[in-house]
Amino acid sequence: RLNSQIRSGSINHSSAGRRPLPFDCCALTLTPFTNPACSPDGVIFETSAIMPYLMKHGRDPVTGNAMTSQQLVSLQMDKDEETGKWQCPVLCKPFSNHTKIVAIRQNPPGNEANVYSHEAVQELNIKSKNNIDLLSGKKN
């Protein structure tokens, strides 16, 4: 089973005068993330920035909806050691601002997700009707 696609700032609002954030930027600090976490709505934050914000405000800074730290999903992402760019761990293709990415939640515990390119999941999970996580081998 696929979970929602994730991308910083991917919530559908009127786009007049707005541009999406670069792929690797925290939606709160607008700086590149090193330890990403995802909100239930699919917005990516730097964990060290969103945790204090949630403790103080108890709300998602993008949507304004009530949110707790327990709702965050820790994203397990692969980084190319040579280039320092985030990449799909299966295809070893770097993610760009135009790459569709998906997160597959790990059950249990359910608050972690492995991140892949949509291309890898489409070819290796959806088309082949394979419900096994591509890294962990756990059934989804």
Short mmCIF file of C-alpha atoms in Angstrom, two decimals:
data_model
loop_
_atom_site.label_atom_id
_atom_site.label_comp_id
_atom_site.label_asym_id
_atom_site.label_seq_id
_atom_site.Cartn_x
_atom_site.Cartn_y
_atom_site.Cartn_z
CA ARG A 1 0.00 0.00 0.00
CA LEU A 2 1.29 3.45 -0.93
CA ASN A 3 1.08 6.32 1.48
CA SER A 4 0.56 9.85 0.32
CA GLN A 5 3.15 11.40 -1.92
CA ILE A 6 5.30 13.81 -0.04
CA ARG A 7 6.92 17.01 -1.10
CA SER A 8 7.63 20.24 0.70
CA GLY A 9 4.74 22.61 0.22
CA SER A 10 2.64 20.22 -1.86
CA ILE A 11 -0.71 21.19 -0.38
CA ASN A 12 -3.18 22.33 -3.04
CA HIS A 13 -3.89 26.01 -2.50
CA SER A 14 -4.28 28.79 -5.01
CA SER A 15 -0.88 29.13 -6.63
CA ALA A 16 -1.20 32.80 -7.62
CA GLY A 17 2.09 34.44 -6.70
CA ARG A 18 3.43 31.34 -4.98
CA ARG A 19 6.26 29.04 -5.93
CA PRO A 20 6.89 25.63 -4.41
CA LEU A 21 9.85 25.24 -2.10
CA PRO A 22 12.95 23.50 -3.39
CA PHE A 23 12.65 19.78 -2.74
CA ASP A 24 15.18 19.65 0.10
CA CYS A 25 13.94 22.66 2.10
CA CYS A 26 12.12 22.65 5.42
CA ALA A 27 8.69 24.27 5.10
CA LEU A 28 9.25 26.08 8.42
CA THR A 29 12.82 27.38 8.21
CA LEU A 30 13.08 27.46 4.39
CA THR A 31 16.57 25.98 4.70
CA PRO A 32 17.80 22.55 3.55
CA PHE A 33 16.84 19.74 5.91
CA THR A 34 19.27 17.16 7.30
CA ASN A 35 16.85 15.09 9.41
CA PRO A 36 13.48 15.27 7.62
CA ALA A 37 10.06 14.54 9.09
CA CYS A 38 6.70 14.69 7.37
CA SER A 39 3.35 16.05 8.57
CA PRO A 40 0.12 14.07 8.00
CA ASP A 41 -0.54 16.42 5.06
CA GLY A 42 2.75 15.51 3.37
CA VAL A 43 4.76 18.62 4.16
CA ILE A 44 8.45 18.07 4.95
CA PHE A 45 10.14 19.77 7.90
CA GLU A 46 13.52 19.61 9.58
CA THR A 47 12.91 17.62 12.76
CA SER A 48 15.01 19.94 14.93
CA ALA A 49 12.88 22.92 13.79
CA ILE A 50 9.37 21.45 13.85
CA MET A 51 9.59 19.78 17.29
CA PRO A 52 10.05 23.02 19.30
CA TYR A 53 7.43 24.72 17.14
CA LEU A 54 4.88 21.99 17.89
CA MET A 55 5.70 22.07 21.62
CA LYS A 56 5.03 25.81 21.70
CA HIS A 57 2.11 26.18 19.25
CA GLY A 58 0.56 22.70 18.87
CA ARG A 59 -0.30 23.49 15.24
CA ASP A 60 0.98 22.66 11.78
CA PRO A 61 2.74 25.87 10.64
CA VAL A 62 1.58 25.38 7.03
CA THR A 63 -2.09 24.42 7.43
CA GLY A 64 -2.82 25.83 10.90
CA ASN A 65 -4.44 22.52 11.89
CA ALA A 66 -3.85 21.06 15.35
CA MET A 67 -0.84 18.73 15.30
CA THR A 68 1.34 16.91 17.82
CA SER A 69 4.84 15.52 17.54
CA GLN A 70 3.36 11.99 17.60
CA GLN A 71 1.78 12.71 14.22
CA LEU A 72 5.13 13.39 12.55
CA VAL A 73 6.58 10.65 10.38
CA SER A 74 10.37 10.37 10.45
CA LEU A 75 11.60 10.06 6.87
CA GLN A 76 14.39 7.58 6.20
CA MET A 77 16.08 9.05 3.14
CA ASP A 78 19.21 8.00 1.28
CA LYS A 79 21.94 10.50 0.45
CA ASP A 80 24.61 10.04 -2.22
CA GLU A 81 27.94 10.18 -0.36
CA GLU A 82 29.80 11.74 -3.31
CA THR A 83 27.35 14.49 -4.26
CA GLY A 84 25.52 14.96 -0.95
CA LYS A 85 22.17 14.88 -2.79
CA TRP A 86 19.11 12.98 -1.60
CA GLN A 87 18.38 10.01 -3.86
CA CYS A 88 16.15 7.02 -4.40
CA PRO A 89 17.85 4.15 -2.53
CA VAL A 90 16.67 1.63 -5.14
CA LEU A 91 17.38 3.41 -8.42
CA CYS A 92 20.24 5.58 -7.06
CA LYS A 93 18.79 8.52 -9.00
CA PRO A 94 19.02 11.90 -7.26
CA PHE A 95 15.77 13.60 -6.30
CA SER A 96 15.11 16.96 -7.94
CA ASN A 97 12.45 19.62 -7.52
CA HIS A 98 10.42 17.75 -10.15
CA THR A 99 10.80 14.19 -8.83
CA LYS A 100 7.65 12.55 -7.51
CA ILE A 101 8.53 10.85 -4.24
CA VAL A 102 6.60 8.50 -2.00
CA ALA A 103 7.03 7.40 1.59
CA ILE A 104 6.19 3.87 2.64
CA ARG A 105 5.32 3.73 6.34
CA GLN A 106 6.96 1.01 8.35
CA ASN A 107 4.43 -0.96 10.41
CA PRO A 108 5.21 -1.23 13.26
CA PRO A 109 5.97 1.36 14.55
CA GLY A 110 4.17 3.47 11.92
CA ASN A 111 5.98 6.73 12.67
CA GLU A 112 8.84 6.01 10.25
CA ALA A 113 8.78 5.83 6.47
CA ASN A 114 11.27 4.85 3.78
CA VAL A 115 11.37 7.34 0.91
CA TYR A 116 11.58 6.28 -2.75
CA SER A 117 11.04 7.76 -6.18
CA HIS A 118 7.55 7.19 -7.53
CA GLU A 119 9.19 5.56 -10.54
CA ALA A 120 10.74 2.81 -8.38
CA VAL A 121 7.52 2.13 -6.48
CA GLN A 122 5.45 2.13 -9.68
CA GLU A 123 7.72 -0.40 -11.41
CA LEU A 124 8.66 -2.64 -8.48
CA ASN A 125 5.53 -2.52 -6.31
CA ILE A 126 2.44 -1.37 -8.17
CA LYS A 127 2.93 -2.99 -11.59
CA SER A 128 4.20 -6.24 -10.09
CA LYS A 129 1.54 -6.22 -7.34
CA ASN A 130 4.32 -6.61 -4.80
CA ASN A 131 3.42 -5.22 -1.35
CA ILE A 132 6.90 -5.62 0.11
CA ASP A 133 8.92 -2.57 1.21
CA LEU A 134 11.84 -2.25 -1.20
CA LEU A 135 14.43 -1.79 1.58
CA SER A 136 13.14 -3.53 4.68
CA GLY A 137 11.40 -6.44 2.99
CA LYS A 138 8.42 -5.95 5.32
CA LYS A 139 4.96 -6.56 3.95
CA ASN A 140 2.90 -3.36 3.71
#
